[in-house]
One Martini backbone bead per residue (centre of mass of N, CA, C, O) as a GRO file, in nm:
protein
  393
    1UNK     BB    1  -3.076  -1.698  -0.166
    2UNK     BB    2  -3.224  -1.412  -0.264
    3UNK     BB    3  -3.129  -1.172  -0.496
    4UNK     BB    4  -3.104  -0.816  -0.533
    5UNK     BB    5  -3.149  -0.512  -0.630
    6UNK     BB    6  -2.871  -0.272  -0.557
    7UNK     BB    7  -2.703  -0.019  -0.342
    8UNK     BB    8  -2.378   0.134  -0.328
    9UNK     BB    9  -2.194   0.353  -0.101
   10UNK     BB   10  -1.882   0.555  -0.162
   11UNK     BB   11  -1.587   0.735  -0.049
   12UNK     BB   12  -1.394   1.027  -0.062
   13UNK     BB   13  -1.072   1.225  -0.020
   14UNK     BB   14  -0.861   1.446  -0.051
   15UNK     BB   15  -0.565   1.585   0.060
   16UNK     BB   16  -0.699   1.843   0.195
   17UNK     BB   17  -0.843   1.699   0.376
   18UNK     BB   18  -0.786   1.730   0.717
   19UNK     BB   19  -0.750   1.432   0.786
   20UNK     BB   20  -0.534   1.392   0.560
   21UNK     BB   21  -0.331   1.591   0.650
   22UNK     BB   22  -0.282   1.426   0.918
   23UNK     BB   23  -0.185   1.168   0.785
   24UNK     BB   24   0.061   1.299   0.599
   25UNK     BB   25   0.234   1.378   0.840
   26UNK     BB   26   0.252   1.123   0.993
   27UNK     BB   27   0.402   0.972   0.750
   28UNK     BB   28   0.627   1.162   0.698
   29UNK     BB   29   0.755   1.119   0.953
   30UNK     BB   30   0.805   0.787   0.924
   31UNK     BB   31   0.992   0.828   0.662
   32UNK     BB   32   1.200   0.985   0.792
   33UNK     BB   33   1.297   0.801   1.001
   34UNK     BB   34   1.338   0.537   0.817
   35UNK     BB   35   1.544   0.650   0.639
   36UNK     BB   36   1.769   0.601   0.910
   37UNK     BB   37   1.552   0.391   1.074
   38UNK     BB   38   1.410   0.109   1.036
   39UNK     BB   39   1.376   0.022   1.373
   40UNK     BB   40   1.168   0.206   1.444
   41UNK     BB   41   0.928   0.346   1.667
   42UNK     BB   42   0.589   0.444   1.553
   43UNK     BB   43   0.347   0.671   1.703
   44UNK     BB   44   0.178   0.917   1.508
   45UNK     BB   45  -0.017   1.209   1.574
   46UNK     BB   46  -0.254   1.448   1.400
   47UNK     BB   47  -0.351   1.792   1.487
   48UNK     BB   48  -0.574   2.003   1.279
   49UNK     BB   49  -0.613   2.374   1.257
   50UNK     BB   50  -0.638   2.695   1.252
   51UNK     BB   51  -0.291   2.759   1.252
   52UNK     BB   52  -0.272   2.444   1.359
   53UNK     BB   53  -0.009   2.200   1.478
   54UNK     BB   54  -0.022   1.886   1.629
   55UNK     BB   55   0.250   1.649   1.756
   56UNK     BB   56   0.205   1.321   1.880
   57UNK     BB   57   0.364   1.054   2.074
   58UNK     BB   58   0.563   0.761   1.987
   59UNK     BB   59   0.910   0.771   1.982
   60UNK     BB   60   1.186   0.515   1.865
   61UNK     BB   61   1.513   0.658   1.798
   62UNK     BB   62   1.850   0.743   1.628
   63UNK     BB   63   1.710   0.975   1.500
   64UNK     BB   64   1.656   1.282   1.332
   65UNK     BB   65   1.341   1.482   1.306
   66UNK     BB   66   1.209   1.771   1.148
   67UNK     BB   67   0.912   1.822   1.213
   68UNK     BB   68   0.836   2.114   1.118
   69UNK     BB   69   0.943   2.073   0.830
   70UNK     BB   70   0.765   1.853   0.745
   71UNK     BB   71   0.496   2.001   0.795
   72UNK     BB   72   0.540   2.232   0.597
   73UNK     BB   73   0.611   2.055   0.343
   74UNK     BB   74   0.309   1.920   0.338
   75UNK     BB   75   0.137   2.131   0.316
   76UNK     BB   76   0.266   2.260   0.060
   77UNK     BB   77   0.201   2.020  -0.132
   78UNK     BB   78  -0.121   2.053  -0.092
   79UNK     BB   79  -0.180   2.388  -0.105
   80UNK     BB   80  -0.126   2.536   0.166
   81UNK     BB   81  -0.012   2.894   0.075
   82UNK     BB   82  -0.261   3.084   0.236
   83UNK     BB   83  -0.399   3.247   0.454
   84UNK     BB   84  -0.704   3.238   0.356
   85UNK     BB   85  -0.706   2.905   0.404
   86UNK     BB   86  -0.644   2.886   0.739
   87UNK     BB   87  -0.377   2.775   0.622
   88UNK     BB   88  -0.018   2.769   0.630
   89UNK     BB   89   0.321   2.709   0.607
   90UNK     BB   90   0.457   2.957   0.713
   91UNK     BB   91   0.251   3.062   0.981
   92UNK     BB   92   0.210   2.805   1.138
   93UNK     BB   93   0.173   2.627   1.397
   94UNK     BB   94   0.421   2.400   1.579
   95UNK     BB   95   0.339   2.117   1.788
   96UNK     BB   96   0.509   1.907   2.045
   97UNK     BB   97   0.450   1.553   2.172
   98UNK     BB   98   0.725   1.334   2.267
   99UNK     BB   99   0.753   1.000   2.316
  100UNK     BB  100   0.849   0.703   2.423
  101UNK     BB  101   0.820   0.371   2.399
  102UNK     BB  102   0.661   0.157   2.594
  103UNK     BB  103   0.819  -0.070   2.764
  104UNK     BB  104   0.557  -0.281   2.773
  105UNK     BB  105   0.554  -0.309   2.456
  106UNK     BB  106   0.856  -0.380   2.397
  107UNK     BB  107   0.845  -0.665   2.532
  108UNK     BB  108   0.687  -0.793   2.294
  109UNK     BB  109   0.850  -0.694   2.046
  110UNK     BB  110   1.123  -0.753   2.121
  111UNK     BB  111   1.383  -0.951   2.043
  112UNK     BB  112   1.475  -1.242   2.173
  113UNK     BB  113   1.638  -1.541   2.229
  114UNK     BB  114   1.346  -1.711   2.272
  115UNK     BB  115   1.181  -1.462   2.104
  116UNK     BB  116   0.980  -1.339   1.908
  117UNK     BB  117   0.816  -1.111   1.732
  118UNK     BB  118   0.564  -0.918   1.840
  119UNK     BB  119   0.269  -0.777   1.869
  120UNK     BB  120   0.196  -0.440   1.934
  121UNK     BB  121  -0.087  -0.544   1.941
  122UNK     BB  122  -0.421  -0.595   1.957
  123UNK     BB  123  -0.635  -0.732   1.694
  124UNK     BB  124  -0.840  -0.686   1.407
  125UNK     BB  125  -0.794  -0.783   1.044
  126UNK     BB  126  -0.897  -0.684   0.725
  127UNK     BB  127  -0.944  -0.847   0.410
  128UNK     BB  128  -1.001  -0.747   0.050
  129UNK     BB  129  -1.170  -0.887  -0.242
  130UNK     BB  130  -1.284  -0.830  -0.614
  131UNK     BB  131  -1.442  -0.872  -0.916
  132UNK     BB  132  -1.481  -0.549  -1.050
  133UNK     BB  133  -1.180  -0.475  -1.093
  134UNK     BB  134  -0.851  -0.490  -1.182
  135UNK     BB  135  -0.762  -0.461  -0.874
  136UNK     BB  136  -0.994  -0.585  -0.677
  137UNK     BB  137  -1.215  -0.374  -0.620
  138UNK     BB  138  -1.452  -0.184  -0.548
  139UNK     BB  139  -1.615   0.027  -0.746
  140UNK     BB  140  -1.707   0.285  -0.549
  141UNK     BB  141  -1.412   0.345  -0.434
  142UNK     BB  142  -1.256   0.348  -0.701
  143UNK     BB  143  -1.420   0.608  -0.812
  144UNK     BB  144  -1.378   0.792  -0.579
  145UNK     BB  145  -1.065   0.794  -0.588
  146UNK     BB  146  -1.066   0.920  -0.896
  147UNK     BB  147  -1.176   1.159  -0.843
  148UNK     BB  148  -1.007   1.274  -0.625
  149UNK     BB  149  -0.743   1.284  -0.794
  150UNK     BB  150  -0.863   1.455  -1.028
  151UNK     BB  151  -0.897   1.708  -0.872
  152UNK     BB  152  -0.590   1.753  -0.786
  153UNK     BB  153  -0.501   1.768  -1.068
  154UNK     BB  154  -0.670   2.012  -1.188
  155UNK     BB  155  -0.530   2.200  -0.981
  156UNK     BB  156  -0.202   2.130  -1.004
  157UNK     BB  157  -0.117   1.926  -1.194
  158UNK     BB  158   0.225   1.895  -1.337
  159UNK     BB  159   0.518   1.878  -1.495
  160UNK     BB  160   0.340   1.866  -1.786
  161UNK     BB  161   0.061   2.000  -1.642
  162UNK     BB  162  -0.148   2.239  -1.610
  163UNK     BB  163  -0.377   2.368  -1.479
  164UNK     BB  164  -0.715   2.362  -1.522
  165UNK     BB  165  -0.847   2.432  -1.208
  166UNK     BB  166  -0.716   2.701  -1.041
  167UNK     BB  167  -0.959   2.778  -0.852
  168UNK     BB  168  -0.916   2.544  -0.677
  169UNK     BB  169  -0.901   2.365  -0.363
  170UNK     BB  170  -0.791   2.125  -0.162
  171UNK     BB  171  -1.065   2.051  -0.081
  172UNK     BB  172  -1.258   1.726  -0.095
  173UNK     BB  173  -1.524   1.532  -0.218
  174UNK     BB  174  -1.660   1.192  -0.266
  175UNK     BB  175  -1.922   1.014  -0.429
  176UNK     BB  176  -2.052   0.652  -0.510
  177UNK     BB  177  -2.312   0.491  -0.672
  178UNK     BB  178  -2.411   0.171  -0.709
  179UNK     BB  179  -2.548  -0.067  -0.906
  180UNK     BB  180  -2.687  -0.406  -0.867
  181UNK     BB  181  -2.761  -0.714  -0.939
  182UNK     BB  182  -2.873  -1.028  -0.875
  183UNK     BB  183  -2.548  -1.114  -0.898
  184UNK     BB  184  -2.366  -0.889  -0.773
  185UNK     BB  185  -2.333  -0.682  -1.031
  186UNK     BB  186  -2.222  -0.412  -1.187
  187UNK     BB  187  -2.422  -0.177  -1.406
  188UNK     BB  188  -2.438   0.120  -1.253
  189UNK     BB  189  -2.431   0.447  -1.215
  190UNK     BB  190  -2.644   0.643  -1.013
  191UNK     BB  191  -2.449   0.857  -0.790
  192UNK     BB  192  -2.279   1.167  -0.795
  193UNK     BB  193  -2.052   1.331  -0.566
  194UNK     BB  194  -1.908   1.666  -0.555
  195UNK     BB  195  -1.678   1.838  -0.348
  196UNK     BB  196  -1.531   2.167  -0.416
  197UNK     BB  197  -1.316   2.355  -0.354
  198UNK     BB  198  -1.316   2.733  -0.380
  199UNK     BB  199  -1.311   3.032  -0.511
  200UNK     BB  200  -1.546   3.300  -0.480
  201UNK     BB  201  -1.561   3.362  -0.798
  202UNK     BB  202  -1.692   3.127  -0.893
  203UNK     BB  203  -1.935   2.986  -1.048
  204UNK     BB  204  -2.173   2.736  -1.023
  205UNK     BB  205  -2.176   2.682  -1.324
  206UNK     BB  206  -1.883   2.640  -1.391
  207UNK     BB  207  -1.820   2.433  -1.184
  208UNK     BB  208  -2.012   2.198  -1.287
  209UNK     BB  209  -1.917   2.184  -1.571
  210UNK     BB  210  -1.621   2.139  -1.509
  211UNK     BB  211  -1.648   1.873  -1.343
  212UNK     BB  212  -1.786   1.708  -1.549
  213UNK     BB  213  -1.586   1.720  -1.765
  214UNK     BB  214  -1.275   1.703  -1.592
  215UNK     BB  215  -1.384   1.458  -1.406
  216UNK     BB  216  -1.616   1.269  -1.451
  217UNK     BB  217  -1.584   1.200  -1.772
  218UNK     BB  218  -1.270   1.111  -1.719
  219UNK     BB  219  -1.348   0.844  -1.514
  220UNK     BB  220  -1.645   0.746  -1.592
  221UNK     BB  221  -1.756   0.521  -1.752
  222UNK     BB  222  -1.997   0.536  -2.012
  223UNK     BB  223  -2.121   0.275  -1.952
  224UNK     BB  224  -2.222   0.367  -1.651
  225UNK     BB  225  -2.380   0.600  -1.779
  226UNK     BB  226  -2.721   0.752  -1.759
  227UNK     BB  227  -3.016   0.942  -1.771
  228UNK     BB  228  -3.028   0.846  -1.438
  229UNK     BB  229  -2.791   0.993  -1.367
  230UNK     BB  230  -2.678   1.159  -1.067
  231UNK     BB  231  -2.501   1.486  -1.032
  232UNK     BB  232  -2.381   1.642  -0.754
  233UNK     BB  233  -2.236   1.966  -0.726
  234UNK     BB  234  -2.219   2.136  -0.440
  235UNK     BB  235  -2.510   2.130  -0.321
  236UNK     BB  236  -2.499   2.410  -0.138
  237UNK     BB  237  -2.344   2.616  -0.365
  238UNK     BB  238  -2.083   2.600  -0.167
  239UNK     BB  239  -1.683   2.589  -0.108
  240UNK     BB  240  -1.458   2.798   0.037
  241UNK     BB  241  -1.468   2.697   0.329
  242UNK     BB  242  -1.179   2.496   0.421
  243UNK     BB  243  -1.037   2.271   0.587
  244UNK     BB  244  -0.904   2.343   0.896
  245UNK     BB  245  -1.126   2.596   0.914
  246UNK     BB  246  -1.388   2.404   0.899
  247UNK     BB  247  -1.203   2.140   1.014
  248UNK     BB  248  -1.086   1.912   1.194
  249UNK     BB  249  -0.800   1.731   1.211
  250UNK     BB  250  -0.733   1.358   1.225
  251UNK     BB  251  -0.562   1.078   1.282
  252UNK     BB  252  -0.767   0.810   1.156
  253UNK     BB  253  -1.065   0.923   1.040
  254UNK     BB  254  -1.065   0.733   0.745
  255UNK     BB  255  -1.074   0.411   0.742
  256UNK     BB  256  -1.271   0.350   0.506
  257UNK     BB  257  -1.131   0.508   0.281
  258UNK     BB  258  -0.868   0.350   0.304
  259UNK     BB  259  -1.026   0.082   0.203
  260UNK     BB  260  -1.341  -0.029   0.099
  261UNK     BB  261  -1.604   0.165   0.152
  262UNK     BB  262  -1.778  -0.069   0.333
  263UNK     BB  263  -1.670  -0.307   0.195
  264UNK     BB  264  -1.616  -0.479   0.421
  265UNK     BB  265  -1.475  -0.505   0.703
  266UNK     BB  266  -1.344  -0.355   1.024
  267UNK     BB  267  -1.133  -0.333   1.307
  268UNK     BB  268  -1.040  -0.008   1.384
  269UNK     BB  269  -0.773   0.039   1.275
  270UNK     BB  270  -0.524   0.260   1.209
  271UNK     BB  271  -0.234   0.341   1.003
  272UNK     BB  272  -0.126   0.623   1.038
  273UNK     BB  273   0.199   0.671   1.195
  274UNK     BB  274   0.265   0.328   1.184
  275UNK     BB  275   0.453   0.100   1.231
  276UNK     BB  276   0.483  -0.243   1.137
  277UNK     BB  277   0.454  -0.367   1.440
  278UNK     BB  278   0.152  -0.257   1.392
  279UNK     BB  279  -0.095  -0.483   1.308
  280UNK     BB  280  -0.305  -0.284   1.180
  281UNK     BB  281  -0.126  -0.254   0.933
  282UNK     BB  282   0.039  -0.516   0.854
  283UNK     BB  283  -0.195  -0.697   0.853
  284UNK     BB  284  -0.394  -0.548   0.663
  285UNK     BB  285  -0.201  -0.600   0.424
  286UNK     BB  286  -0.186  -0.913   0.435
  287UNK     BB  287  -0.490  -0.958   0.386
  288UNK     BB  288  -0.500  -0.818   0.115
  289UNK     BB  289  -0.276  -0.993  -0.039
  290UNK     BB  290  -0.430  -1.269   0.004
  291UNK     BB  291  -0.705  -1.186  -0.123
  292UNK     BB  292  -0.603  -1.087  -0.409
  293UNK     BB  293  -0.450  -1.386  -0.468
  294UNK     BB  294  -0.730  -1.537  -0.441
  295UNK     BB  295  -0.878  -1.402  -0.669
  296UNK     BB  296  -0.653  -1.426  -0.906
  297UNK     BB  297  -0.680  -1.744  -0.856
  298UNK     BB  298  -0.983  -1.845  -0.860
  299UNK     BB  299  -1.117  -1.924  -0.586
  300UNK     BB  300  -1.282  -1.654  -0.605
  301UNK     BB  301  -1.468  -1.360  -0.634
  302UNK     BB  302  -1.502  -1.308  -0.318
  303UNK     BB  303  -1.316  -1.210  -0.039
  304UNK     BB  304  -1.245  -1.245   0.334
  305UNK     BB  305  -0.998  -1.155   0.565
  306UNK     BB  306  -0.904  -1.270   0.907
  307UNK     BB  307  -0.718  -1.125   1.162
  308UNK     BB  308  -0.551  -1.214   1.499
  309UNK     BB  309  -0.425  -1.049   1.789
  310UNK     BB  310  -0.169  -1.045   2.034
  311UNK     BB  311   0.024  -0.915   2.256
  312UNK     BB  312   0.347  -1.055   2.208
  313UNK     BB  313   0.255  -1.233   1.981
  314UNK     BB  314   0.331  -1.384   1.677
  315UNK     BB  315   0.075  -1.569   1.621
  316UNK     BB  316  -0.212  -1.584   1.540
  317UNK     BB  317  -0.533  -1.637   1.707
  318UNK     BB  318  -0.668  -1.608   1.414
  319UNK     BB  319  -0.843  -1.733   1.106
  320UNK     BB  320  -1.044  -1.609   0.849
  321UNK     BB  321  -1.298  -1.675   0.595
  322UNK     BB  322  -1.512  -1.539   0.326
  323UNK     BB  323  -1.688  -1.612   0.010
  324UNK     BB  324  -1.993  -1.572  -0.035
  325UNK     BB  325  -2.053  -1.818  -0.230
  326UNK     BB  326  -1.796  -1.815  -0.465
  327UNK     BB  327  -1.684  -2.095  -0.400
  328UNK     BB  328  -1.560  -2.452  -0.443
  329UNK     BB  329  -1.444  -2.387  -0.181
  330UNK     BB  330  -1.381  -2.414   0.140
  331UNK     BB  331  -1.271  -2.270   0.399
  332UNK     BB  332  -1.061  -2.475   0.515
  333UNK     BB  333  -0.910  -2.505   0.255
  334UNK     BB  334  -0.798  -2.189   0.237
  335UNK     BB  335  -0.668  -2.195   0.517
  336UNK     BB  336  -0.453  -2.392   0.450
  337UNK     BB  337  -0.316  -2.244   0.215
  338UNK     BB  338  -0.239  -1.983   0.396
  339UNK     BB  339  -0.064  -2.134   0.615
  340UNK     BB  340   0.154  -2.274   0.401
  341UNK     BB  341   0.231  -1.953   0.236
  342UNK     BB  342   0.201  -1.756   0.499
  343UNK     BB  343   0.361  -1.547   0.710
  344UNK     BB  344   0.193  -1.394   1.000
  345UNK     BB  345   0.398  -1.283   1.129
  346UNK     BB  346   0.527  -0.985   1.162
  347UNK     BB  347   0.803  -1.052   1.047
  348UNK     BB  348   0.711  -1.181   0.822
  349UNK     BB  349   0.552  -0.970   0.690
  350UNK     BB  350   0.773  -0.732   0.681
  351UNK     BB  351   0.956  -0.915   0.486
  352UNK     BB  352   0.764  -0.982   0.245
  353UNK     BB  353   0.651  -0.643   0.218
  354UNK     BB  354   0.887  -0.437   0.282
  355UNK     BB  355   0.802  -0.227   0.537
  356UNK     BB  356   1.108  -0.082   0.601
  357UNK     BB  357   1.010   0.176   0.456
  358UNK     BB  358   0.972   0.499   0.273
  359UNK     BB  359   0.629   0.457   0.190
  360UNK     BB  360   0.349   0.612   0.345
  361UNK     BB  361   0.267   0.874   0.206
  362UNK     BB  362   0.136   0.743  -0.032
  363UNK     BB  363  -0.110   0.625   0.152
  364UNK     BB  364  -0.258   0.889   0.284
  365UNK     BB  365  -0.397   0.898  -0.003
  366UNK     BB  366  -0.629   0.731  -0.200
  367UNK     BB  367  -0.558   0.463  -0.063
  368UNK     BB  368  -0.410   0.147   0.034
  369UNK     BB  369  -0.599   0.040  -0.190
  370UNK     BB  370  -0.558  -0.041  -0.556
  371UNK     BB  371  -0.264   0.074  -0.598
  372UNK     BB  372  -0.024  -0.028  -0.840
  373UNK     BB  373   0.249   0.012  -0.704
  374UNK     BB  374   0.587  -0.039  -0.622
  375UNK     BB  375   0.545   0.014  -0.304
  376UNK     BB  376   0.286  -0.190  -0.308
  377UNK     BB  377   0.337  -0.501  -0.213
  378UNK     BB  378   0.012  -0.582  -0.133
  379UNK     BB  379  -0.082  -0.561  -0.457
  380UNK     BB  380   0.047  -0.805  -0.552
  381UNK     BB  381   0.030  -1.141  -0.761
  382UNK     BB  382   0.276  -1.347  -0.667
  383UNK     BB  383   0.089  -1.609  -0.549
  384UNK     BB  384  -0.091  -1.764  -0.746
  385UNK     BB  385   0.055  -2.020  -0.836
  386UNK     BB  386   0.089  -2.130  -0.546
  387UNK     BB  387  -0.202  -2.171  -0.507
  388UNK     BB  388  -0.280  -2.355  -0.750
  389UNK     BB  389  -0.096  -2.575  -0.664
  390UNK     BB  390  -0.231  -2.632  -0.378
  391UNK     BB  391  -0.532  -2.636  -0.437
  392UNK     BB  392  -0.787  -2.834  -0.435
  393UNK     BB  393  -0.914  -3.006  -0.727
   0.00000   0.00000   0.00000
C-alpha cells in the first residue's frame, strides 16, 4: 500500500474546561473514598453549570466523604474563585444523589469462595503506543496537552513562579495539526489553535502576542515550526464568558482528549469517577501499559492492543493486537507473549498496576496517558526486558 503525506489533528482542554471540572470532581471524590476505603465501589458522575454542581451515582463504602467540601475545594484549586466567572467555590449550589452499587453487579464483581473477581462491566478497551515522542504517544495530542498545561501554568504559576499572564481565566482549549511524511513520520506542525479565556480588559493584540511568546514558543520545538505554520489565538476574537457559565460540563465527555487524541481506536467507556473494578478504566490502563512496553522493547514502531470483557467474568473474552505493518513479528506471536507475561484479570490488573490508591484526580486533566508520573504505573516500561527475552527471535 502506497502511503502519502497527510495531516492529523488532536485537541486538549485545560483543567477549567467544564467537562474537565466535572471529571476532576468525580475523581477527587474517588480519591477521598479510596484514602480510607481502598475496597470501595465508586461510580460517580458530575454535572456542572452556572452556579450549580450535581453529583450522582453509585457508591458503596465503609467511610464518609464530605462531597460538598470536595466539590468546593476542587473548584477553588482550578481557579473559579469569583462570582463573575459564572461559578465560584464559595457560593455555588452543590446537590448530591448517591445510591449503593446494584447488588446484581456486585454478584459478578465480589470475590466468592469458588470465583475470582469478575469484570464490573462488559465492553472493549484499547491501548496504543507509537514511537513519535519520548513518552511513546502520538505527537499531535502530546503537544496539545503540553500547550493546555502551559496555559494553566502561565495563568496560575506555582510555588516558585508568579503568574505570567494573570489576566487569563481557567477555561481553554488547544488543537495541534501535525504533517506526516509518506513513511508516517511527523515532519512539521501545520496548524496550532489556542483558545484562552481572559478578562475583558486585555486587547486581542496583547493576548495573541503573549500566547505565542509564553505558550506556543515555549512548548512546540522550534524545528517543527516554519514560515507556513499557522497559529490561531482565540479565532472569534473574544473569549470572556467561559467555563460552566458558557457550557454545561459532564463527567466522561472528553474521552478522546483523555486517551490518544483520535489516533488509535476507543472502546467508548469513560474513566473518571470509576473505581478500578470497572474495566473501562483499569483494562484501558493495562492495554496502554502493554502497548507501551511492546513499543519500548522494539517489537513494533506502532501498536494497538484491544481487550474485551464480559460482566462477572475474570478473563477477557478477547485479546487482539495490530502493529499496522510495523513489526517483524506476527500478531499471533505478540499475543502469545502478552498472555504469558500479563495477568489480564481485573484483580491481576489492579494488583500489578497498584490501582487501589488515591491517585485519580491527577489523571483527570491533561490526559491519562503520556505523563510519566510516579503515580501513573501504567506508564512504566518495566516489562521491556521480559518481553525481549520471551519474544521469538
